[in-house]
Coordinates of C-alpha atoms in Angstrom, one line a residue:
Chain A
M1 CA 71.1 6.8 114.6
E2 CA 68.0 6.2 114.2
M3 CA 66.3 2.6 114.9
Q4 CA 64.7 1.2 111.8
M5 CA 61.9 -1.1 111.9
D6 CA 62.6 -4.2 110.4
P7 CA 60.9 -4.1 106.7
L8 CA 59.5 -7.5 106.4
F9 CA 57.6 -6.5 109.9
L10 CA 56.9 -3.0 108.7
A11 CA 55.6 -4.4 104.9
W12 CA 53.5 -7.0 106.9
S13 CA 51.9 -3.9 109.0
Y14 CA 51.4 -1.7 105.8
F15 CA 49.5 -5.1 104.1
R16 CA 47.5 -5.7 107.6
R17 CA 46.8 -1.6 107.2
R18 CA 45.5 -2.0 103.7
K19 CA 48.1 0.2 102.3
F20 CA 49.1 -2.2 99.8
Q21 CA 51.4 0.4 97.3
P22 CA 54.0 0.7 99.9
C23 CA 53.8 -3.0 101.3
S24 CA 54.6 -4.1 97.2
E25 CA 57.4 -1.4 97.3
I26 CA 59.2 -2.7 100.5
C27 CA 58.8 -6.4 99.1
G28 CA 60.2 -5.4 96.3
Q29 CA 63.0 -3.8 98.2
I30 CA 64.0 -7.0 100.1
L31 CA 63.7 -9.0 97.4
E32 CA 66.2 -7.0 95.1
T33 CA 68.9 -7.4 98.1
N34 CA 68.0 -11.6 98.6
P35 CA 66.2 -12.8 95.4
Y36 CA 65.8 -16.0 97.5
D37 CA 63.7 -14.8 101.0
Q38 CA 60.5 -16.5 100.3
A39 CA 58.6 -14.1 103.2
A40 CA 59.2 -10.9 101.3
W41 CA 58.1 -13.1 97.9
S42 CA 54.9 -14.4 99.4
L43 CA 53.6 -11.4 101.2
K44 CA 54.6 -9.7 97.8
T45 CA 52.0 -12.3 95.8
Q46 CA 49.4 -11.7 98.4
V47 CA 50.0 -7.5 98.1
L48 CA 49.2 -8.0 94.3
T49 CA 46.6 -9.8 94.6
E50 CA 44.7 -8.3 97.2
M51 CA 45.2 -4.9 94.8
V52 CA 43.0 -6.2 92.3
Y53 CA 40.9 -9.0 93.9
V54 CA 37.3 -9.2 93.1
D55 CA 34.9 -11.9 94.9
E56 CA 34.3 -14.5 92.3
V57 CA 31.1 -15.1 93.9
D58 CA 30.0 -11.7 92.0
V59 CA 31.9 -12.1 88.7
D60 CA 30.4 -13.0 85.7
Q61 CA 31.6 -12.3 82.2
E62 CA 30.3 -14.1 79.5
G63 CA 30.9 -13.8 75.8
I64 CA 28.7 -13.5 72.9
A65 CA 30.0 -16.6 71.8
E66 CA 29.5 -18.6 75.2
M67 CA 25.8 -17.0 75.4
M68 CA 24.9 -18.1 71.9
L69 CA 26.6 -21.1 71.0
D70 CA 25.6 -22.5 74.3
D71 CA 25.4 -26.1 74.3
N72 CA 25.1 -26.4 78.0
A73 CA 21.7 -25.6 78.9
I74 CA 19.7 -28.3 78.9
A75 CA 16.6 -28.0 77.6
Q76 CA 16.1 -25.4 74.6
V77 CA 12.6 -24.2 75.5
A78 CA 11.8 -25.1 78.8
R79 CA 8.9 -25.8 80.8
P80 CA 7.4 -21.8 82.2
G81 CA 9.0 -21.5 85.7
T82 CA 12.1 -23.5 85.2
S83 CA 13.8 -21.2 82.9
M84 CA 15.7 -18.6 83.5
K85 CA 15.9 -17.4 79.6
L86 CA 11.9 -17.0 78.9
P87 CA 11.8 -14.3 81.8
G88 CA 7.9 -13.5 80.8
T89 CA 6.6 -17.0 82.2
S90 CA 7.1 -16.5 86.3
Q91 CA 3.6 -16.5 87.6
G92 CA 5.1 -15.1 90.3
G93 CA 3.1 -11.1 90.2
G94 CA 4.4 -8.5 91.1
P95 CA 4.3 -5.1 89.1
S96 CA 3.0 -5.0 85.4
P97 CA 5.7 -5.4 82.9
A98 CA 3.8 -2.2 81.0
I99 CA 5.1 -0.4 84.7
R100 CA 8.3 -1.6 85.5
P101 CA 11.2 -0.7 83.0
M102 CA 12.8 -3.4 81.4
T103 CA 16.6 -4.6 80.6
Q104 CA 17.1 -5.6 77.1
A105 CA 16.6 -9.1 78.6
G106 CA 12.6 -8.6 79.1
R107 CA 13.4 -8.6 82.8
P108 CA 12.3 -6.2 85.2
L109 CA 15.4 -3.4 85.6
S110 CA 16.6 -5.1 89.2
G111 CA 17.2 -1.9 91.7
F112 CA 20.7 -3.3 92.1
V113 CA 23.2 -4.2 89.4
R114 CA 26.3 -6.5 89.9
P115 CA 28.5 -7.3 87.4
S116 CA 27.2 -10.4 85.6
T117 CA 23.3 -8.7 85.7
Q118 CA 25.5 -5.9 84.0
S119 CA 23.9 -6.1 80.5
G120 CA 21.6 -8.4 80.3
R121 CA 21.4 -11.9 78.6
P122 CA 19.8 -11.0 75.3
G123 CA 18.0 -13.3 73.6
T124 CA 19.0 -13.4 69.6
M125 CA 22.0 -12.8 68.1
E126 CA 21.2 -10.2 66.3
Q127 CA 20.3 -8.2 69.3
A128 CA 23.5 -9.6 71.0
I129 CA 25.8 -8.5 67.8
R130 CA 23.8 -5.0 68.1
T131 CA 24.4 -4.1 71.3
P132 CA 27.1 -1.3 71.7
R133 CA 30.3 -2.2 72.8
T134 CA 30.6 1.3 74.9
A135 CA 32.3 1.3 78.7
H136 CA 29.3 0.5 79.9
T137 CA 27.2 -2.0 78.6
A138 CA 30.4 -3.4 77.1
R139 CA 30.1 -7.8 76.6
P140 CA 32.9 -9.1 75.0
V141 CA 32.9 -11.4 72.0
T142 CA 34.3 -14.2 74.3
S143 CA 34.9 -14.2 78.0
A144 CA 38.7 -14.7 76.5
S145 CA 38.3 -10.7 75.5
G146 CA 36.6 -10.1 78.5
R147 CA 37.3 -7.1 80.9
F148 CA 39.5 -9.1 83.1
V149 CA 42.1 -9.8 80.3
R150 CA 42.5 -6.2 79.1
L151 CA 43.0 -5.0 82.9
G152 CA 45.3 -8.1 83.0
T153 CA 47.2 -6.6 80.1
A154 CA 46.8 -2.5 81.6
S155 CA 48.9 -4.1 84.4
I156 CA 51.2 -5.7 82.4
L157 CA 51.8 -2.2 80.8
T158 CA 52.0 -0.5 83.7
S159 CA 55.2 -2.2 85.2
P160 CA 57.9 -1.0 83.5
D161 CA 60.5 -4.2 84.1
G162 CA 58.1 -6.7 83.7
P163 CA 55.7 -8.9 85.3
F164 CA 56.7 -9.8 89.1
I165 CA 56.8 -13.3 88.5
N166 CA 57.8 -15.0 85.0
L167 CA 54.7 -17.6 85.2
S168 CA 56.5 -19.7 81.8
R169 CA 59.8 -20.0 83.7
L170 CA 57.9 -21.5 86.9
N171 CA 58.6 -25.0 87.6
F172 CA 54.8 -25.6 89.4
T173 CA 55.5 -28.9 90.6
K174 CA 58.2 -27.4 92.7
Y175 CA 55.6 -24.5 94.1
A176 CA 52.5 -27.2 94.5
Q177 CA 54.7 -29.0 97.1
K178 CA 55.5 -26.3 99.2
P179 CA 51.5 -25.5 100.4
N180 CA 51.8 -22.3 102.0
L181 CA 53.9 -20.8 99.0
A182 CA 51.8 -22.7 96.9
K183 CA 48.2 -20.7 97.7
A184 CA 49.3 -17.2 97.4
L185 CA 51.3 -18.1 94.3
F186 CA 47.9 -20.1 93.0
E187 CA 45.8 -16.8 94.2
Y188 CA 48.2 -14.4 92.5
I189 CA 47.9 -16.6 88.9
F190 CA 44.4 -16.6 89.3
H191 CA 42.9 -12.9 89.9
H192 CA 46.6 -10.9 89.1
E193 CA 47.9 -12.8 85.8
N194 CA 44.3 -14.4 84.9
D195 CA 45.9 -16.7 83.5
V196 CA 43.6 -19.8 84.0
K197 CA 45.5 -22.4 82.3
N198 CA 48.3 -22.0 84.4
A199 CA 46.6 -21.6 87.6
L200 CA 44.4 -24.7 86.4
E201 CA 47.8 -26.5 86.3
L202 CA 49.2 -25.8 89.6
A203 CA 46.2 -26.6 91.0
A204 CA 45.9 -29.8 89.8
L205 CA 49.1 -30.8 91.1
A206 CA 48.7 -29.2 94.4
T207 CA 45.8 -31.3 95.3
E208 CA 47.7 -34.2 93.9
H209 CA 50.1 -33.7 96.3
A210 CA 47.2 -33.4 99.0
Q211 CA 46.4 -36.8 98.1
F212 CA 42.7 -35.2 97.0
K213 CA 42.3 -35.1 100.9
D214 CA 42.1 -30.7 100.8
W215 CA 39.3 -29.2 100.0
W216 CA 40.5 -25.8 99.5
W217 CA 42.1 -26.8 96.6
K218 CA 38.9 -28.8 94.9
V219 CA 37.1 -25.6 95.4
Q220 CA 40.2 -24.0 93.5
L221 CA 39.8 -26.1 90.8
G222 CA 35.9 -25.9 90.2
K223 CA 36.8 -22.1 90.2
C224 CA 39.3 -22.6 87.1
Y225 CA 36.7 -24.8 85.4
Y226 CA 34.5 -23.0 85.9
R227 CA 36.1 -19.3 84.6
L228 CA 36.9 -22.1 81.1
G229 CA 33.8 -23.1 80.9
L230 CA 33.7 -26.8 81.7
Y231 CA 30.3 -26.4 84.0
R232 CA 30.2 -29.9 84.4
E233 CA 34.0 -30.8 86.3
A234 CA 33.3 -27.7 87.9
E235 CA 29.9 -28.8 89.1
K236 CA 31.6 -32.6 90.2
Q237 CA 35.2 -30.4 91.6
F238 CA 32.6 -28.6 94.0
K239 CA 30.1 -31.3 95.3
S240 CA 33.5 -33.1 96.1
A241 CA 34.8 -30.3 97.8
L242 CA 31.1 -30.2 100.1
K243 CA 32.1 -34.0 101.1
Q244 CA 35.0 -33.0 102.9
Q245 CA 33.5 -29.2 104.1
D246 CA 31.0 -27.5 104.4
M247 CA 31.8 -24.2 103.4
V248 CA 29.4 -20.9 102.3
D249 CA 31.5 -20.0 99.3
T250 CA 31.2 -23.8 98.1
F251 CA 27.7 -23.4 98.5
L252 CA 27.1 -20.2 96.3
Y253 CA 29.4 -21.3 94.0
L254 CA 28.0 -24.7 93.5
A255 CA 24.8 -22.7 93.0
K256 CA 26.5 -20.1 90.3
V257 CA 27.5 -23.2 88.5
Y258 CA 23.8 -24.3 87.8
I259 CA 22.9 -20.5 86.2
P260 CA 24.4 -20.7 82.6
L261 CA 23.3 -24.5 83.0
D262 CA 19.9 -22.3 83.5
Q263 CA 18.9 -24.9 85.8
P264 CA 17.4 -22.2 88.3
I265 CA 15.3 -24.7 90.6
T266 CA 18.5 -26.9 91.0
A267 CA 20.3 -23.7 92.6
L268 CA 17.6 -22.6 94.9
T269 CA 17.1 -26.4 95.9
L270 CA 21.2 -26.4 96.4
L271 CA 21.4 -23.0 98.0
K272 CA 18.1 -23.7 100.7
Q273 CA 20.4 -26.8 101.5
G274 CA 23.1 -24.3 102.2
L275 CA 20.7 -22.5 104.4
D276 CA 20.5 -26.2 106.6
H277 CA 23.8 -26.1 107.4
F278 CA 24.1 -22.3 107.4
P279 CA 20.8 -21.2 108.7
R280 CA 19.8 -18.0 108.1
E281 CA 23.4 -17.0 106.2
V282 CA 22.8 -13.6 104.5
T283 CA 24.9 -14.5 101.4
L284 CA 23.0 -17.0 100.9
L285 CA 19.4 -15.6 101.2
T286 CA 20.6 -13.1 98.6
G287 CA 21.5 -15.6 96.4
I288 CA 18.3 -17.3 96.7
A289 CA 16.6 -13.8 96.5
R290 CA 18.3 -13.4 93.1
I291 CA 17.7 -16.2 91.1
H292 CA 14.0 -15.7 92.3
E293 CA 14.7 -12.0 90.9
E294 CA 16.0 -13.1 87.6
M295 CA 13.4 -15.5 86.7
N296 CA 11.0 -12.5 87.0
N297 CA 9.5 -14.0 90.5
I298 CA 9.4 -10.9 91.8
S299 CA 6.8 -11.2 95.2
S300 CA 9.0 -14.6 96.3
A301 CA 12.4 -12.4 95.7
T302 CA 11.1 -9.4 97.9
E303 CA 10.2 -12.2 100.7
Y304 CA 13.5 -13.3 100.9
Y305 CA 15.3 -9.6 101.2
K306 CA 13.1 -8.7 103.3
E307 CA 14.5 -11.9 105.2
V308 CA 18.3 -10.4 104.7
L309 CA 17.0 -7.5 105.9
K310 CA 16.4 -9.1 109.1
Q311 CA 19.7 -10.2 109.9
D312 CA 21.1 -7.7 108.3
N313 CA 19.6 -4.4 108.2
T314 CA 22.2 -2.4 106.4
H315 CA 22.0 -4.9 103.3
V316 CA 22.1 -2.6 100.8
E317 CA 21.1 -4.6 98.0
A318 CA 18.3 -6.1 99.8
I319 CA 17.2 -2.3 100.4
A320 CA 17.6 -1.1 97.1
C321 CA 15.3 -4.1 95.9
I322 CA 12.5 -3.8 98.5
G323 CA 12.5 0.4 97.5
S324 CA 12.4 -0.2 93.5
N325 CA 9.8 -2.7 94.4
H326 CA 7.7 -0.9 96.0
F327 CA 8.1 2.0 94.0
Y328 CA 6.8 0.0 90.7
S329 CA 4.0 -1.5 92.1
D330 CA 2.6 2.4 93.4
Q331 CA 3.9 2.7 96.7
P332 CA 6.7 5.2 96.5
E333 CA 6.0 7.1 99.6
I334 CA 7.4 3.3 101.4
A335 CA 10.3 2.9 98.6
L336 CA 11.0 6.5 100.1
R337 CA 11.7 5.4 103.3
F338 CA 13.6 2.2 102.0
Y339 CA 16.2 5.0 100.0
R340 CA 16.1 7.7 103.2
R341 CA 17.5 4.8 104.7
L342 CA 20.3 4.1 102.5
L343 CA 21.3 7.7 102.4
Q344 CA 21.7 7.6 106.4
M345 CA 23.5 4.7 105.9
G346 CA 26.2 6.6 104.1
V347 CA 25.3 5.5 100.0
Y348 CA 26.2 8.8 98.7
N349 CA 25.9 8.9 94.9
C350 CA 24.2 10.1 91.5
E351 CA 21.6 7.0 91.5
L352 CA 20.5 7.4 95.1
F353 CA 19.9 10.6 94.5
N354 CA 18.0 10.7 91.7
N355 CA 15.7 7.5 93.2
L356 CA 15.0 9.6 96.3
A357 CA 13.5 12.7 93.7
L358 CA 11.3 9.9 91.9
C359 CA 9.9 8.8 95.2
C360 CA 9.6 12.1 96.5
F361 CA 8.0 13.5 93.2
Y362 CA 5.3 10.4 93.6
A363 CA 4.6 11.1 96.7
Q364 CA 3.9 14.2 96.9
Q365 CA 6.5 15.5 98.6
Y366 CA 7.7 18.5 96.1
D367 CA 9.9 20.3 98.0
M368 CA 12.6 18.0 98.0
T369 CA 12.4 16.3 94.6
L370 CA 14.3 19.3 92.5
S371 CA 17.2 19.6 94.9
S372 CA 17.3 16.3 95.3
F373 CA 17.9 16.1 91.3
Q374 CA 20.0 18.6 91.2
R375 CA 22.4 16.4 93.6
A376 CA 22.0 14.1 91.6
L377 CA 23.1 15.9 87.9
S378 CA 26.0 17.1 90.3
L379 CA 26.7 13.7 91.3
A380 CA 26.9 12.1 88.3
T381 CA 30.4 10.8 87.1
N382 CA 29.2 10.2 83.2
D383 CA 27.3 11.1 80.8
E384 CA 24.8 7.9 81.1
E385 CA 24.0 8.5 84.4
V386 CA 23.5 12.4 83.7
A387 CA 21.0 11.7 80.9
D388 CA 19.1 8.9 82.8
V389 CA 18.7 12.3 85.2
W390 CA 17.4 14.2 83.1
Y391 CA 15.2 11.6 81.6
N392 CA 13.5 11.4 84.7
L393 CA 13.6 15.2 84.7
G394 CA 11.2 14.7 82.0
H395 CA 8.3 13.1 83.7
V396 CA 8.7 15.6 86.4
A397 CA 8.6 18.2 84.5
V398 CA 5.2 16.3 82.8
G399 CA 4.0 16.2 85.7
I400 CA 3.5 19.7 86.7
G401 CA 2.2 20.5 83.4
D402 CA 5.3 22.4 81.9
L403 CA 5.3 20.6 79.0
N404 CA 7.9 23.1 77.6
L405 CA 10.3 22.3 80.4
A406 CA 9.7 18.6 79.1
Y407 CA 10.6 18.9 76.4
Q408 CA 14.2 20.3 77.0
C409 CA 14.9 17.8 79.5
L410 CA 14.4 15.0 77.3
K411 CA 16.4 16.8 74.5
L412 CA 18.9 17.6 77.2
C413 CA 19.0 13.5 78.2
L414 CA 19.5 12.8 74.5
A415 CA 22.3 15.3 74.2
N416 CA 24.4 12.8 76.6
N417 CA 23.2 9.7 75.7
N418 CA 22.2 9.9 71.8
N419 CA 20.6 5.9 72.6
H420 CA 18.8 6.8 75.0
A421 CA 15.4 4.5 73.6
E422 CA 13.0 5.4 76.3
A423 CA 13.6 9.7 76.1
Y424 CA 13.2 9.4 72.2
N425 CA 9.5 7.7 73.0
N426 CA 8.8 10.7 75.1
L427 CA 9.4 13.4 72.7
A428 CA 7.5 11.9 70.3
V429 CA 5.0 11.3 72.8
L430 CA 5.4 15.4 73.6
E431 CA 5.4 16.0 70.1
M432 CA 2.0 14.3 69.3
R433 CA 0.3 15.7 71.6
K434 CA 1.7 19.8 70.5
G435 CA 0.3 17.9 66.8
H436 CA 3.8 17.9 65.3
T437 CA 3.2 14.5 63.3
E438 CA 6.2 15.5 61.1
Q439 CA 8.6 15.6 63.4
L440 CA 6.9 12.5 65.8
H441 CA 8.0 10.8 62.6
R442 CA 11.5 11.6 63.0
C443 CA 11.7 10.9 66.3
S444 CA 9.7 7.4 66.2
K445 CA 12.5 6.7 63.0
S446 CA 16.0 7.5 65.0
E447 CA 14.4 5.3 67.6
G448 CA 14.1 2.6 65.5
C449 CA 17.9 2.6 64.3
V450 CA 18.7 3.2 68.2
P451 CA 20.9 0.2 69.1
R452 CA 19.5 -0.5 72.3
S453 CA 22.4 0.2 74.1
R454 CA 20.6 0.6 77.3
G455 CA 18.0 -1.6 76.3
H456 CA 15.0 -0.9 78.7
V457 CA 12.2 -0.7 75.7
S458 CA 10.6 -3.7 74.9
P459 CA 8.9 -3.9 72.0
D460 CA 5.5 -2.4 72.7
Q461 CA 7.3 0.5 74.3
A462 CA 8.9 0.9 71.1
A463 CA 5.7 0.6 69.4
E464 CA 3.9 2.7 70.9
A465 CA 6.4 5.8 69.7
T466 CA 5.6 4.5 66.1
L467 CA 1.8 4.1 67.0
R468 CA 0.9 7.9 65.4
H469 CA -3.0 7.6 65.0
P470 CA -5.7 4.7 65.2
V471 CA -4.8 2.8 62.5
N472 CA -8.5 3.5 60.5
K473 CA -7.8 7.4 60.3
T474 CA -3.5 7.5 59.8
T475 CA -2.9 9.2 56.5
E476 CA 0.3 8.5 56.6
A477 CA 0.3 5.3 56.7
S478 CA -1.8 4.1 53.8
A479 CA 1.2 5.9 51.8
Q480 CA 3.4 3.4 53.6
P481 CA 2.0 -0.2 53.1
E482 CA 5.0 -1.5 55.6
R483 CA 4.5 0.6 57.9
T484 CA 1.4 0.2 58.8
A485 CA 1.3 -3.5 58.4
S486 CA 4.0 -3.4 61.4
I487 CA 1.5 -0.9 63.5
L488 CA -1.4 -3.5 62.7
S489 CA 1.2 -6.5 64.3
V490 CA 2.0 -4.2 67.4
L491 CA -1.6 -3.7 67.4
S492 CA -2.2 -7.5 67.9
L493 CA 0.0 -8.3 70.3
S494 CA 0.3 -5.3 72.5
D495 CA -2.0 -6.0 75.4
T496 CA -2.7 -2.0 76.1
L497 CA -3.4 -0.6 73.3
G498 CA -6.1 -3.1 71.5
P499 CA -7.3 -2.8 68.3
P500 CA -9.9 0.2 67.9
S501 CA -13.0 -1.3 67.9
Y502 CA -16.8 -0.7 69.3
K503 CA -17.3 -2.4 72.9
P504 CA -21.1 -2.8 73.3
D505 CA -20.1 -4.3 76.4
I506 CA -18.4 -1.6 77.6
L507 CA -20.8 -1.3 80.9
E508 CA -19.2 -4.1 81.9
T509 CA -15.7 -3.1 81.4
P510 CA -14.0 -0.3 83.1
P511 CA -13.5 3.4 81.4
P512 CA -11.7 2.9 78.0
H513 CA -7.8 4.3 78.7
T514 CA -8.4 8.1 79.3
Q515 CA -5.0 10.0 79.3
S516 CA -5.5 13.6 80.0
M517 CA -3.3 16.2 78.7
I518 CA -1.5 16.7 81.9
P519 CA -1.8 14.1 84.7
L520 CA -1.6 14.6 88.1
P521 CA 1.5 11.9 88.9
L522 CA -0.3 9.7 91.3
P523 CA -3.1 8.9 89.5
T524 CA -2.1 8.8 85.8
F525 CA 0.4 6.2 87.6
R526 CA -3.1 3.9 89.3
Q527 CA -4.9 4.8 86.4
E528 CA -2.0 2.7 83.5
I529 CA -2.4 -0.4 86.1
D530 CA -5.8 -0.5 85.1
T531 CA -5.7 -0.3 82.1
T532 CA -3.4 -3.2 81.2
E533 CA -5.3 -6.0 82.9
F534 CA -7.3 -5.6 80.2
Chain B
M1 CA -17.0 21.9 92.3
P2 CA -21.1 21.7 92.3
E3 CA -22.1 24.9 90.5
V4 CA -20.1 22.7 87.2
K5 CA -22.0 19.8 88.0
S6 CA -25.1 21.6 87.6
M7 CA -23.7 23.2 84.3
F8 CA -22.9 19.6 82.7
R9 CA -25.2 16.9 83.1
E10 CA -24.5 13.3 82.6
V11 CA -26.7 12.3 79.7
L12 CA -27.3 8.0 80.4
P13 CA -29.6 6.4 77.7
K14 CA -31.9 4.6 79.4
Q15 CA -32.5 2.2 76.2
G16 CA -30.5 1.1 73.2
Q17 CA -26.6 0.5 72.6
M18 CA -24.3 2.4 73.4
S19 CA -21.0 3.2 72.0
V20 CA -17.4 4.4 73.0
E21 CA -14.6 4.1 70.8
D22 CA -11.1 3.1 72.3
V23 CA -9.2 5.2 71.1
P24 CA -5.3 3.8 71.6
A25 CA -3.1 6.0 72.9
M26 CA -0.1 7.0 72.8
V27 CA 1.8 6.5 76.4
M28 CA 5.3 7.7 77.7
C29 CA 7.7 5.5 79.0
K30 CA 7.5 4.9 82.4
P31 CA 9.9 6.8 84.9
K32 CA 13.2 4.8 85.3
L33 CA 14.8 4.1 88.9
L34 CA 18.4 3.3 88.6
P35 CA 19.7 0.4 90.0
L36 CA 22.3 1.2 92.6
K37 CA 26.5 0.0 91.9
S38 CA 27.0 -3.1 94.4
V39 CA 30.7 -2.7 95.8
T40 CA 32.4 -5.5 93.2
L41 CA 31.2 -3.4 90.1
E42 CA 32.1 -0.6 91.6
K43 CA 35.4 -1.8 92.0
L44 CA 36.0 -3.1 88.6
E45 CA 35.5 0.0 87.3
K46 CA 37.4 1.9 89.1
M47 CA 40.4 -0.4 88.3
Q48 CA 39.5 0.2 85.0
R49 CA 39.3 3.8 85.3
E50 CA 42.6 3.7 87.0
A51 CA 44.7 1.2 84.2
Q52 CA 43.4 3.5 81.2
E53 CA 44.3 6.3 83.1
T54 CA 48.1 4.9 83.8
I55 CA 48.3 3.5 79.8
R56 CA 47.1 7.2 78.8
Q57 CA 49.8 8.8 81.3
Q58 CA 52.8 6.3 79.6
E59 CA 51.7 7.1 76.1
A60 CA 52.1 10.6 76.3
A61 CA 55.4 10.4 78.4
Q62 CA 56.3 8.2 75.2
R63 CA 55.1 10.5 73.1
E64 CA 56.6 13.7 74.6
Q65 CA 60.6 11.2 74.6
Q66 CA 60.0 10.4 71.1
Q67 CA 59.6 14.0 69.8
Q68 CA 62.5 15.4 71.9
Q69 CA 64.7 12.9 70.4
K70 CA 63.6 14.2 67.4
Q71 CA 64.9 17.7 68.3

């Protein structure tokens, strides 16, 4: 007869090796023979939690309702540099907004995307509603209809004999008195079931049982309050937990509370306090850098990301953000080195190869450009990524002067993602150069009806496509008075495009914006920086 | 190219006003670096895909069962 390993020990072994499925099955078998086996029960709750666990620091899924009907922010019209809602008000320097693509909220596109930065914070209700709810830019109506609830319902549907624990039948008071079981159970309810209300009840009972002396339960209470949108209560719990025990996580959670309250300065001070307790802690430094970046203070953000890299030279977020910052401040060669470093570290995906290709092209290493783009296309996992790669290929085609190729690239981009506003804009520019005013009209019109899903188009970028001729010469404009009006208003707003006027002081100012038909890659970049400044 | 320079000589008037018309030109949107995804985001997307996949499979199985019952 073969020797059998003790099933519970085997399950533990699977759990340690992160083989969750077999571990969960063995626990299920043990529980079938003995439903009161607490060790197996607790292990199974931990396994199920680990399967769906995501770091709570990173999680943030605000719904439209929370965002627009927001009564947490203290000042609706904040002073410059104290709010994250007014991205244009920083004095941080960094590349001009005409160079760096924007998110929908008007912030420069970061080099790294996290759940909370995924879709940006729309400025108006209209903008929020117009954002289409695709799988990629989905913003739920409220956080109660967000991604976690969808995942939760899926997990219920997929387990044939109902959920593992029937929460409505649990006697929380009983479990709250058993600290060892209660912590695992809490994490299961919070992460796996996403039932914040029940989790809160359990945590409240447990912290009472611990006579308010256990900082862990206070942090958990704070997490629950945060999820429920009760930020002030969450703040209280986290602060109380910090009094008992200094933890990096608690500092991060507390800083996170101040983000929806729109108090970035408080969050920064707090994170710096955290740095006093935990000097050079990478997560705290990253937190500071993220806040600076969200406040559009790119140069400070880069400083902190560099500090992060001094501690941890394989930090993907820091490398990617510094790389993209170098690229948009006209140093593609340095950006290339950062992205190459990522490649050496084993990052192997569509985004990285696309960035490498762009850096290669603008650093004039033409041999690698097309092969990198090819690899990016072959690694793309969805249509939006394919579209973005074709969009960038369109730039390469314009750079080498092959306008037909550029045209085809942009068309392919639009075939893959019909909402790619920038591609519409560039197509319109190409049509303009060919002198096809009619098609141009169609392009700009279709751009007008694009719901700006990806939304990296700022108002003046969009205006560029609608602008056809110098206003006073436009023949079509006279037929469409409201269009002329909009063009005129655009002209007065945009800094890049001054109204057509005679400039007697031309000798003092740099030469006017003269764009060649086929620009060489780097010079045009520099040129555009110059022209945006005056 | 020195010979080209000799062909076209620049003319800079020594007196009087000089004017240049500043023509607004169309500008292309800039090339876009794609942001890399965080581990959390990738895990979330993977979980979402898997959940959708299992639900789809279950629905297909259900439909098959119903068809068999009809027959």
